[in-house]
JSON list of C-alpha atoms in Angstrom, two decimals:
[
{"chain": "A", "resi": 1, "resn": "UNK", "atom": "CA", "xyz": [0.00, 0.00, 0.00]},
{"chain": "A", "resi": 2, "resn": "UNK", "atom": "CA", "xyz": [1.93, 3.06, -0.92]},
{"chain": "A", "resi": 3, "resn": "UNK", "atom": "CA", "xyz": [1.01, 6.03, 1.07]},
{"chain": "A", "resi": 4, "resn": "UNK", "atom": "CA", "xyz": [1.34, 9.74, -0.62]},
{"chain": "A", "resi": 5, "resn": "UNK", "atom": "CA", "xyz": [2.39, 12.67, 2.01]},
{"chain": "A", "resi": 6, "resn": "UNK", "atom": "CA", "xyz": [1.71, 16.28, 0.20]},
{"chain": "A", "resi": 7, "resn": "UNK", "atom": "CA", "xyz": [4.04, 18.60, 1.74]},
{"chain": "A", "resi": 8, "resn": "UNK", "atom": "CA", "xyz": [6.53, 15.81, 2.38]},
{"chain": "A", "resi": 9, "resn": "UNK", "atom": "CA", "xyz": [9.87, 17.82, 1.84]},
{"chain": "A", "resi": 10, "resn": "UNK", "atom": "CA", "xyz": [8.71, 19.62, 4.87]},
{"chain": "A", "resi": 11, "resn": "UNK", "atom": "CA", "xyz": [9.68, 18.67, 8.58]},
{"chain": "A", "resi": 12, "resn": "UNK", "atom": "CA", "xyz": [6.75, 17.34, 9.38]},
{"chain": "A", "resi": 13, "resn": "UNK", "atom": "CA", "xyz": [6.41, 15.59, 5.93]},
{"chain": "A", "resi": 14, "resn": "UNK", "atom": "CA", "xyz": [10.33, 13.96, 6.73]},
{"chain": "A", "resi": 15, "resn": "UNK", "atom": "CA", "xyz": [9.92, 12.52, 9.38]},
{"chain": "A", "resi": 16, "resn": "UNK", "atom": "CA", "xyz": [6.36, 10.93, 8.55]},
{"chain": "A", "resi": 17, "resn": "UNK", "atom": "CA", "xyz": [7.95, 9.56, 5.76]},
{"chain": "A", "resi": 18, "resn": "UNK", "atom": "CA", "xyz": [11.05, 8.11, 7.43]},
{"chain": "A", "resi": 19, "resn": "UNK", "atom": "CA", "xyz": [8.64, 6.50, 10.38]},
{"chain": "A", "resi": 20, "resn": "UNK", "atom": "CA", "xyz": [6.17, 4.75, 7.76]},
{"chain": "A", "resi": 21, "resn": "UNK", "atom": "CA", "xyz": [8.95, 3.49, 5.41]},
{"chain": "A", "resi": 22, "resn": "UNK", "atom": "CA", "xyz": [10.63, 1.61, 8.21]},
{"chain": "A", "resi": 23, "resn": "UNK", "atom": "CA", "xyz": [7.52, -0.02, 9.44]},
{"chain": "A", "resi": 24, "resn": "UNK", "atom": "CA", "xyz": [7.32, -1.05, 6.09]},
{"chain": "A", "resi": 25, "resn": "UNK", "atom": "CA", "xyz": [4.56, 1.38, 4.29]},
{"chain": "A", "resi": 26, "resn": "UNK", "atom": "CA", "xyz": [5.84, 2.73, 0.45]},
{"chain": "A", "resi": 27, "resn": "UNK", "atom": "CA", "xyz": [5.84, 6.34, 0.58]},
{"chain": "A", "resi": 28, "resn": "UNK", "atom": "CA", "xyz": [5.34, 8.86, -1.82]},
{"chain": "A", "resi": 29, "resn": "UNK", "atom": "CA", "xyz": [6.80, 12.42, -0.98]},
{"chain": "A", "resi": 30, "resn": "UNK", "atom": "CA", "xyz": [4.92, 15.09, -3.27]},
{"chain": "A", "resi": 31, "resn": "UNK", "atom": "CA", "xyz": [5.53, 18.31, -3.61]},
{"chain": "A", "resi": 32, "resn": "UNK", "atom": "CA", "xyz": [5.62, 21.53, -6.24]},
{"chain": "A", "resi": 33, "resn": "UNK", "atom": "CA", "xyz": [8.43, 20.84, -7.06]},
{"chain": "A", "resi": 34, "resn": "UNK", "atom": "CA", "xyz": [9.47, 17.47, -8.26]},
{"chain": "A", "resi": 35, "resn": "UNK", "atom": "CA", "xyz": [12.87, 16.95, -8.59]},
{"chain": "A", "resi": 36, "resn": "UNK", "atom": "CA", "xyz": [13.46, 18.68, -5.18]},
{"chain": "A", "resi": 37, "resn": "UNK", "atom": "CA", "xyz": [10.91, 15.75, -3.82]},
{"chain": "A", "resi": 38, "resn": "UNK", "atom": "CA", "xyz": [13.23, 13.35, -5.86]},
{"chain": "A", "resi": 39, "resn": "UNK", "atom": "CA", "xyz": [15.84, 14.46, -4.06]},
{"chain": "A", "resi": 40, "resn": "UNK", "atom": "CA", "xyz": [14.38, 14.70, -0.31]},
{"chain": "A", "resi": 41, "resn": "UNK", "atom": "CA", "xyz": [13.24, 11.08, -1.43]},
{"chain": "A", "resi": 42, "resn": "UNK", "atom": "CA", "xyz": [17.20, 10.09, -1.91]},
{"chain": "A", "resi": 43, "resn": "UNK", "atom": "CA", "xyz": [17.62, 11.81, 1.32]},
{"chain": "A", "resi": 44, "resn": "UNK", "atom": "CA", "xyz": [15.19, 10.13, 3.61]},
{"chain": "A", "resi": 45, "resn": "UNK", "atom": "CA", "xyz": [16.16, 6.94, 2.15]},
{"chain": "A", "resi": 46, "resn": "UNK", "atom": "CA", "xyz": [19.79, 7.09, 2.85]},
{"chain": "A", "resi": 47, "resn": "UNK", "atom": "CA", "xyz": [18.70, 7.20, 7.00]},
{"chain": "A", "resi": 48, "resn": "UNK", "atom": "CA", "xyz": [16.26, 4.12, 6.40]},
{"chain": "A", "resi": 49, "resn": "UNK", "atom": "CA", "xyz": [17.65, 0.59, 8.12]},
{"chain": "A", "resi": 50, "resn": "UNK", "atom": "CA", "xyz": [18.13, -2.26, 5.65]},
{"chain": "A", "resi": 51, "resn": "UNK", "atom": "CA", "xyz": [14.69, -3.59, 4.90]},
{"chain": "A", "resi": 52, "resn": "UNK", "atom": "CA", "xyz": [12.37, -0.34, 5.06]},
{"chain": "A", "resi": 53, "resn": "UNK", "atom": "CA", "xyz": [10.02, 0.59, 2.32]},
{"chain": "A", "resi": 54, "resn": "UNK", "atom": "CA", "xyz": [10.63, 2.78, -0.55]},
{"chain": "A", "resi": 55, "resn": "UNK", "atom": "CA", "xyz": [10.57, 6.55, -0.46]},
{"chain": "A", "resi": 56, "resn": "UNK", "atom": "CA", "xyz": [10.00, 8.20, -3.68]},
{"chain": "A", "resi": 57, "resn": "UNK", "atom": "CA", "xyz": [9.37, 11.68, -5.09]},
{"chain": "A", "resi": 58, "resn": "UNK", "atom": "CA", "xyz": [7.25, 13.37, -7.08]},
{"chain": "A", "resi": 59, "resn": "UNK", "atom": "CA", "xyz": [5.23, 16.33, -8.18]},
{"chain": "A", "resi": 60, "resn": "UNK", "atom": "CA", "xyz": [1.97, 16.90, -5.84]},
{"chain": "A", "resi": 61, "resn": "UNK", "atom": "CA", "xyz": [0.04, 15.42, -8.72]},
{"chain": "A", "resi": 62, "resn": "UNK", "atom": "CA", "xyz": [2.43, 12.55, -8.83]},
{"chain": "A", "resi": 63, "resn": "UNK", "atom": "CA", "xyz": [1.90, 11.62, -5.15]},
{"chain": "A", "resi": 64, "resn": "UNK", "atom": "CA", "xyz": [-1.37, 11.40, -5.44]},
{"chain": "A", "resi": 65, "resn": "UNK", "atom": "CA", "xyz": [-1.93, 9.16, -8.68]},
{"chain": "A", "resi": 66, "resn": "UNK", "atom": "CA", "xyz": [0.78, 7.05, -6.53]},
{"chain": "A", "resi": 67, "resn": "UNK", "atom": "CA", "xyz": [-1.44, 6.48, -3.43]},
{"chain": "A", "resi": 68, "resn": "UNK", "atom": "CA", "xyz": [-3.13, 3.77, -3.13]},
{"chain": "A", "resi": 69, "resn": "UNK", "atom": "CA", "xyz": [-6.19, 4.51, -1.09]},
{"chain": "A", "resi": 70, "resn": "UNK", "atom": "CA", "xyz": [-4.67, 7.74, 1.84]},
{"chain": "A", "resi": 71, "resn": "UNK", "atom": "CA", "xyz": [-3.20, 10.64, 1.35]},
{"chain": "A", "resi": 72, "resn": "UNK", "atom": "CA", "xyz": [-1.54, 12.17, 4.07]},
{"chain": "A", "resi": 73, "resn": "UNK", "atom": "CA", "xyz": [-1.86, 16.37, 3.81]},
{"chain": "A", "resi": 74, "resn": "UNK", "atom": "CA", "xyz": [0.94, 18.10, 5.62]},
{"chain": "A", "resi": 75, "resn": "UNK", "atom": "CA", "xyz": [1.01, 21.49, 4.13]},
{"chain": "A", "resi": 76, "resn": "UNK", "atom": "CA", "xyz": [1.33, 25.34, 5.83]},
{"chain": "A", "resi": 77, "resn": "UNK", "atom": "CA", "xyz": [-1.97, 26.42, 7.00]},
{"chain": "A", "resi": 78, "resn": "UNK", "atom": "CA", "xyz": [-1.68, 28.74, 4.77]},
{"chain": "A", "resi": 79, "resn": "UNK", "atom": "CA", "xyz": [-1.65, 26.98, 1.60]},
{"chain": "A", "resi": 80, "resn": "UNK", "atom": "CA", "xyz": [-3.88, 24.09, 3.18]},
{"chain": "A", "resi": 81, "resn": "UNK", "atom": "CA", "xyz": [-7.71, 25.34, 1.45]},
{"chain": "A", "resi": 82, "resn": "UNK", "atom": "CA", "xyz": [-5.93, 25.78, -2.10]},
{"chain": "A", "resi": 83, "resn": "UNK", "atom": "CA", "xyz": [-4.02, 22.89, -1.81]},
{"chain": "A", "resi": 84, "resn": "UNK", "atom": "CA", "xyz": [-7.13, 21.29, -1.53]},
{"chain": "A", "resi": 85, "resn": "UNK", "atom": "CA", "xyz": [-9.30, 23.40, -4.27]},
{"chain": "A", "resi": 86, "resn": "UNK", "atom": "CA", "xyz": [-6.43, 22.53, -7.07]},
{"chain": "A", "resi": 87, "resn": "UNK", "atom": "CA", "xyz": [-6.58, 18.24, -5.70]},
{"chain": "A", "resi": 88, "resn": "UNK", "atom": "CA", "xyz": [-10.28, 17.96, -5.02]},
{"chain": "A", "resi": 89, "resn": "UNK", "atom": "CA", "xyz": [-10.89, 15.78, -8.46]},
{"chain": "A", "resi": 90, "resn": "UNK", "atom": "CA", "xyz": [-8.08, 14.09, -8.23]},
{"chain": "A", "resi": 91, "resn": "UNK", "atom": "CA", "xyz": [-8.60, 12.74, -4.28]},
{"chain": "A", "resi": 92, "resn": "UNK", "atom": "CA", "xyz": [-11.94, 11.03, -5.02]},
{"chain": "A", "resi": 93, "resn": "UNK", "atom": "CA", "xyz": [-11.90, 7.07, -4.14]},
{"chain": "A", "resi": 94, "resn": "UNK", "atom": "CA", "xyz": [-9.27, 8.35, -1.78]},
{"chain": "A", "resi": 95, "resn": "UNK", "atom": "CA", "xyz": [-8.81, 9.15, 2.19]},
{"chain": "A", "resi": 96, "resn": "UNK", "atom": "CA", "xyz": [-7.49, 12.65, 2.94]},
{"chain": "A", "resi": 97, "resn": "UNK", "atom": "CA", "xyz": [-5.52, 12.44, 6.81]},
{"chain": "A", "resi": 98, "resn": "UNK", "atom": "CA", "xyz": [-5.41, 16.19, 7.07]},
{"chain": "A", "resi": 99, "resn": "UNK", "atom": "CA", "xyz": [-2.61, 16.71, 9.74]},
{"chain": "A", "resi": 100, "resn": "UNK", "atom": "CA", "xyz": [-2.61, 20.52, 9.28]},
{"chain": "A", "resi": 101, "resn": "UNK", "atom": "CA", "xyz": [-2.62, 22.80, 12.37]},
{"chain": "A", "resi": 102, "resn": "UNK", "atom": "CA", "xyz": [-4.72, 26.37, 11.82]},
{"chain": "A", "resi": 103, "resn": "UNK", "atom": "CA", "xyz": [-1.97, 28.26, 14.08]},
{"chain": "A", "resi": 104, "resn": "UNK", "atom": "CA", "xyz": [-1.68, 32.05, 14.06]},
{"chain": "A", "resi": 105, "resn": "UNK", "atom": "CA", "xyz": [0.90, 33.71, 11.39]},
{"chain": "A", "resi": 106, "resn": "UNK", "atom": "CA", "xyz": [2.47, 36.01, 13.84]},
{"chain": "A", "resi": 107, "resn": "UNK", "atom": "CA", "xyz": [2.51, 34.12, 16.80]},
{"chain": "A", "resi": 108, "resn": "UNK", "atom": "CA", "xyz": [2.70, 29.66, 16.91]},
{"chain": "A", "resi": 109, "resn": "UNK", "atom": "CA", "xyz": [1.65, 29.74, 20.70]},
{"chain": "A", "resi": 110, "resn": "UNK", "atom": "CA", "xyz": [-2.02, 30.54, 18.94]},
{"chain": "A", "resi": 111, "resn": "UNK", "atom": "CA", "xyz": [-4.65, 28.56, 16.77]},
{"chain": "A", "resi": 112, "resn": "UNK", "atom": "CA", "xyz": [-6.60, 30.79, 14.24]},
{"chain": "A", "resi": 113, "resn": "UNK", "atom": "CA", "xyz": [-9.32, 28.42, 13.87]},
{"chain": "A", "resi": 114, "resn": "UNK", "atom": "CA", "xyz": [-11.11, 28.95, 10.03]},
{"chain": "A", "resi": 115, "resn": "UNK", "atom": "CA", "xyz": [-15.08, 29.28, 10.32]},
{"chain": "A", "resi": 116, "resn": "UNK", "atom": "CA", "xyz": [-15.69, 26.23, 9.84]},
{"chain": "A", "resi": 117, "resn": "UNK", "atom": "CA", "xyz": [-14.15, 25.18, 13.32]},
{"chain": "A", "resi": 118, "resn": "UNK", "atom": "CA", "xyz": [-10.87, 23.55, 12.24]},
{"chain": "A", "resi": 119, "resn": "UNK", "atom": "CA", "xyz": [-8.55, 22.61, 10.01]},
{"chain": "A", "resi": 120, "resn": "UNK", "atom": "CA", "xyz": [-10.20, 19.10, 8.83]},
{"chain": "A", "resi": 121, "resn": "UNK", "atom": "CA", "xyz": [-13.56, 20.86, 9.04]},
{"chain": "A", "resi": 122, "resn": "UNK", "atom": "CA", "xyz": [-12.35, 23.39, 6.02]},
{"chain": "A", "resi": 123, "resn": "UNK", "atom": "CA", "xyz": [-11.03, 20.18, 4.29]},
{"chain": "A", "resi": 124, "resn": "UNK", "atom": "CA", "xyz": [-14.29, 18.43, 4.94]},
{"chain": "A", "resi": 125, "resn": "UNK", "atom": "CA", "xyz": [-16.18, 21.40, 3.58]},
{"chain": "A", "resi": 126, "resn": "UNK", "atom": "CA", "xyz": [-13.72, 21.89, 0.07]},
{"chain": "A", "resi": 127, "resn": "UNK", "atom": "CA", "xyz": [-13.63, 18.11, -0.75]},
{"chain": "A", "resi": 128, "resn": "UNK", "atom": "CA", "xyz": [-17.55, 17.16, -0.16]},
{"chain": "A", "resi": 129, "resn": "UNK", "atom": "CA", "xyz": [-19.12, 14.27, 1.59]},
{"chain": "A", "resi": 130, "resn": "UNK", "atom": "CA", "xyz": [-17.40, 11.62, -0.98]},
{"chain": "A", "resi": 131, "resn": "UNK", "atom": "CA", "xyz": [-14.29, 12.21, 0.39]},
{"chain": "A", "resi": 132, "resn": "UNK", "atom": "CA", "xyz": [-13.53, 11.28, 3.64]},
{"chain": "A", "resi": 133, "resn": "UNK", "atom": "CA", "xyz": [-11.36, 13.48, 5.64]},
{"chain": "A", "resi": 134, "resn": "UNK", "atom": "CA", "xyz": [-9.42, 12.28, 8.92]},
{"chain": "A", "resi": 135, "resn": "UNK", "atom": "CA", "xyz": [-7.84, 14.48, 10.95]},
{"chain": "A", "resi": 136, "resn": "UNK", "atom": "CA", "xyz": [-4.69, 12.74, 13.26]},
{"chain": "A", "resi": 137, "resn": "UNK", "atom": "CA", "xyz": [-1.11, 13.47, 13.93]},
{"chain": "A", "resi": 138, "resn": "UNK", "atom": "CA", "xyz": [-1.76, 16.70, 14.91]},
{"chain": "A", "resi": 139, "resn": "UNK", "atom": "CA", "xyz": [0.19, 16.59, 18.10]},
{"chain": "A", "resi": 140, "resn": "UNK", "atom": "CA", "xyz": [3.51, 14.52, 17.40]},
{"chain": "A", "resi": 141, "resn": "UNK", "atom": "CA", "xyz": [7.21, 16.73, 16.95]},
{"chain": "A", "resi": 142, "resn": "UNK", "atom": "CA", "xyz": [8.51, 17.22, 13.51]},
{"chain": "A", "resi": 143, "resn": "UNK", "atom": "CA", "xyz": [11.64, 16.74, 15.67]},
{"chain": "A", "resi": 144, "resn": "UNK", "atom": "CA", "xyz": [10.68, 13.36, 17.05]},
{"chain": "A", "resi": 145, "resn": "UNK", "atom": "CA", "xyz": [9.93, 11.81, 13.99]},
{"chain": "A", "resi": 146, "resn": "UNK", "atom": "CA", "xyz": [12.77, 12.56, 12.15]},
{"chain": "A", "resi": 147, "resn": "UNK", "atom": "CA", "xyz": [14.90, 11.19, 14.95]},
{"chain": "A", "resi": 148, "resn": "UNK", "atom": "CA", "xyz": [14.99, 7.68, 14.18]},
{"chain": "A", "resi": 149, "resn": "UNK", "atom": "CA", "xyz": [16.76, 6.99, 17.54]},
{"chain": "A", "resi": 150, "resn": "UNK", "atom": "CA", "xyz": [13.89, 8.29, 19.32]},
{"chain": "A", "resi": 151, "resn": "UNK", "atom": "CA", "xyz": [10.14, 6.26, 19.75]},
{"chain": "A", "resi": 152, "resn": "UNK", "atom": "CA", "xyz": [7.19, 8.50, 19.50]},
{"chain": "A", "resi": 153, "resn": "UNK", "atom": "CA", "xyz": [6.78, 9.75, 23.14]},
{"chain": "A", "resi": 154, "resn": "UNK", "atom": "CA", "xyz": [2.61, 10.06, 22.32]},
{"chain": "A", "resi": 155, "resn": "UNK", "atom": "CA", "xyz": [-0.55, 8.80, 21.66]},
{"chain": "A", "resi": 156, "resn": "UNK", "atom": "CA", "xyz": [-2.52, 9.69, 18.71]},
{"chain": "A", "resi": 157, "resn": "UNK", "atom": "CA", "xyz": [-5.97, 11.25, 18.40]},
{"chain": "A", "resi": 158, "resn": "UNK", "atom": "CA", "xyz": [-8.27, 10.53, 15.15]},
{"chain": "A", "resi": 159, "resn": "UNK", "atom": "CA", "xyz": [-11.55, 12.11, 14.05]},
{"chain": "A", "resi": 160, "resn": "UNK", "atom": "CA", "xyz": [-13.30, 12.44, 11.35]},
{"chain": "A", "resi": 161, "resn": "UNK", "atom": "CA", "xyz": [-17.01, 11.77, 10.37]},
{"chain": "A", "resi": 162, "resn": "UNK", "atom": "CA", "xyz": [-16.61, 8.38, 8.31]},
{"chain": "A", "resi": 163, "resn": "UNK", "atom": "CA", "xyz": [-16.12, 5.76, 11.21]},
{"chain": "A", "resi": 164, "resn": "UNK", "atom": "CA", "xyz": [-14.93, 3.07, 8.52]},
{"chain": "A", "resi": 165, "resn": "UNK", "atom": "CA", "xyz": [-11.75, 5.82, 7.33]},
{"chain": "A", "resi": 166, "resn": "UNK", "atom": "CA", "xyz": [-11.28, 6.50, 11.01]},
{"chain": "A", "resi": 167, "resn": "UNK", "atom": "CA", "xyz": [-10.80, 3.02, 11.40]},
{"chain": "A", "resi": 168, "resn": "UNK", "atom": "CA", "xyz": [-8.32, 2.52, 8.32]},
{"chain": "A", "resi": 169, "resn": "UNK", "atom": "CA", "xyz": [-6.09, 5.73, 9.61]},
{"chain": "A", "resi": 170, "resn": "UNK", "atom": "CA", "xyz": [-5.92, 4.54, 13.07]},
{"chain": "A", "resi": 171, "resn": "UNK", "atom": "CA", "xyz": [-5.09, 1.07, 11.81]},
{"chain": "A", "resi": 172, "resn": "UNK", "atom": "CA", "xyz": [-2.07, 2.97, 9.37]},
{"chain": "A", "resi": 173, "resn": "UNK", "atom": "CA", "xyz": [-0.91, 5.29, 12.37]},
{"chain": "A", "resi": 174, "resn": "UNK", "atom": "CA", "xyz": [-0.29, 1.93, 14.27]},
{"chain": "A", "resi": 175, "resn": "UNK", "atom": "CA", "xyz": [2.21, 0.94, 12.07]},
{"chain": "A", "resi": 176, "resn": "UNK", "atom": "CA", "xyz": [4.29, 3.57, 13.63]},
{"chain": "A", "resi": 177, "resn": "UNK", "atom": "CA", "xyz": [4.22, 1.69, 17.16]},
{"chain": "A", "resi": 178, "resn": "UNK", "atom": "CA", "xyz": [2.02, 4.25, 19.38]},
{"chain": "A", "resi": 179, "resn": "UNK", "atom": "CA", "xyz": [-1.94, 3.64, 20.41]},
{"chain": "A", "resi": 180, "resn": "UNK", "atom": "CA", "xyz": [-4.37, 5.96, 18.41]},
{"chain": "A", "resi": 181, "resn": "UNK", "atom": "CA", "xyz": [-7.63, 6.51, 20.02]},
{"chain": "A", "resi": 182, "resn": "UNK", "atom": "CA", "xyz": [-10.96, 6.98, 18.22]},
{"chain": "A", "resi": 183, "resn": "UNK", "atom": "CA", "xyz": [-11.79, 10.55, 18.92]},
{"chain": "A", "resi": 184, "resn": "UNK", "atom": "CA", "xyz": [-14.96, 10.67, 17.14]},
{"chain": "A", "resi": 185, "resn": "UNK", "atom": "CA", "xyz": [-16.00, 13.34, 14.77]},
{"chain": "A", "resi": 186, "resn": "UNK", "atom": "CA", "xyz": [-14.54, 16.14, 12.90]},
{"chain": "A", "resi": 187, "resn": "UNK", "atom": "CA", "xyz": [-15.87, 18.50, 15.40]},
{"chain": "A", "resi": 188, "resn": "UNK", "atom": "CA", "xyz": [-13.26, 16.54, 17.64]},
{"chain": "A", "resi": 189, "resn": "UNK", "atom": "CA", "xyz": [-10.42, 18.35, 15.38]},
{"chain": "A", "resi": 190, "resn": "UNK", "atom": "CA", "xyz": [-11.15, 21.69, 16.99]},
{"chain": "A", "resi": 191, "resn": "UNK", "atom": "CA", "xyz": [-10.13, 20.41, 20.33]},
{"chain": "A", "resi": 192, "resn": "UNK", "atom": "CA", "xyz": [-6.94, 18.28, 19.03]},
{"chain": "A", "resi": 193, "resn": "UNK", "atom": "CA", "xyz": [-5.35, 20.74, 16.59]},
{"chain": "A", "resi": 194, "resn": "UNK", "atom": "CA", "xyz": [-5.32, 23.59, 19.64]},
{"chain": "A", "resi": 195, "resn": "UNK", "atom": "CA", "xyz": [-3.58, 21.36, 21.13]},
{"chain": "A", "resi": 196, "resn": "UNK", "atom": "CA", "xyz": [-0.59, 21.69, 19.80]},
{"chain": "A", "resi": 197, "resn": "UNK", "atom": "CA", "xyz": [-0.44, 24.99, 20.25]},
{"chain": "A", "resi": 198, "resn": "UNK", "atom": "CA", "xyz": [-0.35, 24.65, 24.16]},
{"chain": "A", "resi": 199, "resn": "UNK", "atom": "CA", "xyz": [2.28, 22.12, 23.55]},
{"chain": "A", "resi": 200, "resn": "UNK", "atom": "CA", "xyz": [4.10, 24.58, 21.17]},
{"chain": "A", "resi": 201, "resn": "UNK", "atom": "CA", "xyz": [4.13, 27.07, 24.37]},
{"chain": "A", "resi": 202, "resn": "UNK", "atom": "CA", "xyz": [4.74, 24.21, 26.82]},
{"chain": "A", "resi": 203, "resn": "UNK", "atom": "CA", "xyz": [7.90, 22.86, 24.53]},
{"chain": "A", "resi": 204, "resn": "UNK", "atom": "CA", "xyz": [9.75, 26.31, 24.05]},
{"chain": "A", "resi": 205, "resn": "UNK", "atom": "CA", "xyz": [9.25, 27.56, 27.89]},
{"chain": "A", "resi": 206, "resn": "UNK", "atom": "CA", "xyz": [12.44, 27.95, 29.60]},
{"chain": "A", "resi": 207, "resn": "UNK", "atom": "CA", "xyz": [10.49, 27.06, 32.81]},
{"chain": "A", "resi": 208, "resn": "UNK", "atom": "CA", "xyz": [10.13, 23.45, 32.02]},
{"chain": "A", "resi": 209, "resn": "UNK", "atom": "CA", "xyz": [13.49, 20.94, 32.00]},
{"chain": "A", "resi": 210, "resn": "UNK", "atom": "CA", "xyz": [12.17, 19.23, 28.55]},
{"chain": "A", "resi": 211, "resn": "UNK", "atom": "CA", "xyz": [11.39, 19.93, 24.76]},
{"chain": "A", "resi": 212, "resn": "UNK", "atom": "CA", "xyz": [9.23, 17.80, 22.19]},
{"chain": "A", "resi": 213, "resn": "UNK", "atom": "CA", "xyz": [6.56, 16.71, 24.32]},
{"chain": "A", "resi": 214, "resn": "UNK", "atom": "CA", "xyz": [3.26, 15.21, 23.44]},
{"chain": "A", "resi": 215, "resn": "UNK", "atom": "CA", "xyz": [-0.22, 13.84, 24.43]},
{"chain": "A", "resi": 216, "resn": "UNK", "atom": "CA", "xyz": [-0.72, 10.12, 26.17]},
{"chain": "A", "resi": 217, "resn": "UNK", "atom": "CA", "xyz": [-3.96, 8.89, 26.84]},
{"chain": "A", "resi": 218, "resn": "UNK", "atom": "CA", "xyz": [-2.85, 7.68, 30.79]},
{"chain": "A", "resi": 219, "resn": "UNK", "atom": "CA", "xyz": [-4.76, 4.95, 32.24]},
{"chain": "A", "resi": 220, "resn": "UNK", "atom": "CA", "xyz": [-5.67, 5.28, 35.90]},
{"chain": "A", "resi": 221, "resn": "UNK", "atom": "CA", "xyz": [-3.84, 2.15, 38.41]},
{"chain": "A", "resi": 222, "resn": "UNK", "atom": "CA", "xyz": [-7.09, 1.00, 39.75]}
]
């Protein structure tokens, strides 16, 4: 099953990438560019372990003609609706896992949530009913990911409003070795994409001994 990340030269996009090829997932990096996807793609697969899946690149297009049946969105909020607008044809038969966070331009410690609530709710709205959008890995460190060395130090949260593609993502985000939790709805997304703006203010405070943290879901001892 090869899995297509838009915005996959990014940080975020990396280390997604890196984490899905060595559990064994195909990856297809897209971005604007092509041959600088190509060449992220070499990147990436230079730091995979003997074994992993292949990494490849290609223009946004590209990625998604690639993908089998997800598409992972990982764009700047800022680009995220027209991203969308230009790909909405081309994503049908297709699950979008929008992992886009609506912060603030001038200030990361803030969400500027669109009108329609959240991030996956404006993809939701652009791409119609047909398309199922799922919003997860809203809340895990571009940092963390791309260190290799490192296991993912959270749990992740998915919503969306097709329980079957809810299903499907969390089953894909398990590949990566942490628990996702059904989080219900899309409405869900406005709670889990503020998030990680608290943990944004939370990571860069010089009054706490630790960086890159994230959500667990902690069970009580009794």
């Amino acid at each position: 099953m090869t899995l297509a990340i838009l915005g996959g030269t990014g940080p975020q996009g990396q280390g997604l990438a890196l984490r899905f090829a060595r559990a064994g997932v195909p990856v297809a990096i897209g971005s604007r560019d092509a041959a600088r996807a190509a060449e992220i793609a070499a990147e990436l697969t230079a730091k995979l372990p003997e074994g992993s899946a292949a990494i490849s690149g290609h223009d946004t297009d590209g990625a998604v003609a690639a993908a089998e049946d997800m598409v992972i969105l990982s764009v700047p909020w800022a680009g995220h609706n027209a991203t969308l607008e230009a790909l909405k044809d081309k994503l049908a038969g297709k699950i979008l896992i929008d992992i886009v966070v609506p912060l603030a331009a001038d200030d990361p410690k803030k969400v500027d949530m669109p009108p329609e609530g959240s991030a996956t709710e404006a993809a939701q709205a652009i791409l119609g009913p047909e398309i199922p959008v799922i919003g997860a890995l809203h809340n895990v460190s571009a940092v963390t990911l791309r260190t290799l060395e490192w296991d993912i130090n959270c749990d992740v949260l998915v919503c969306g409003n097709s329980l079957e593609a809810r299903k499907k993502v969390m089953a894909l985000v398990s590949k990566l070795g942490v628990t996702a939790y059904n989080a219900g709805g899309a409405e869900a997304a406005r709670c889990i994409e503020a998030l990680t703006s608290i943990l944004i203010r939370i990571n860069i405070s010089k009054a706490v001994p630790f960086t890159h943290a994230g959500i667990r879901i902690w069970a009580p001892d009794h």
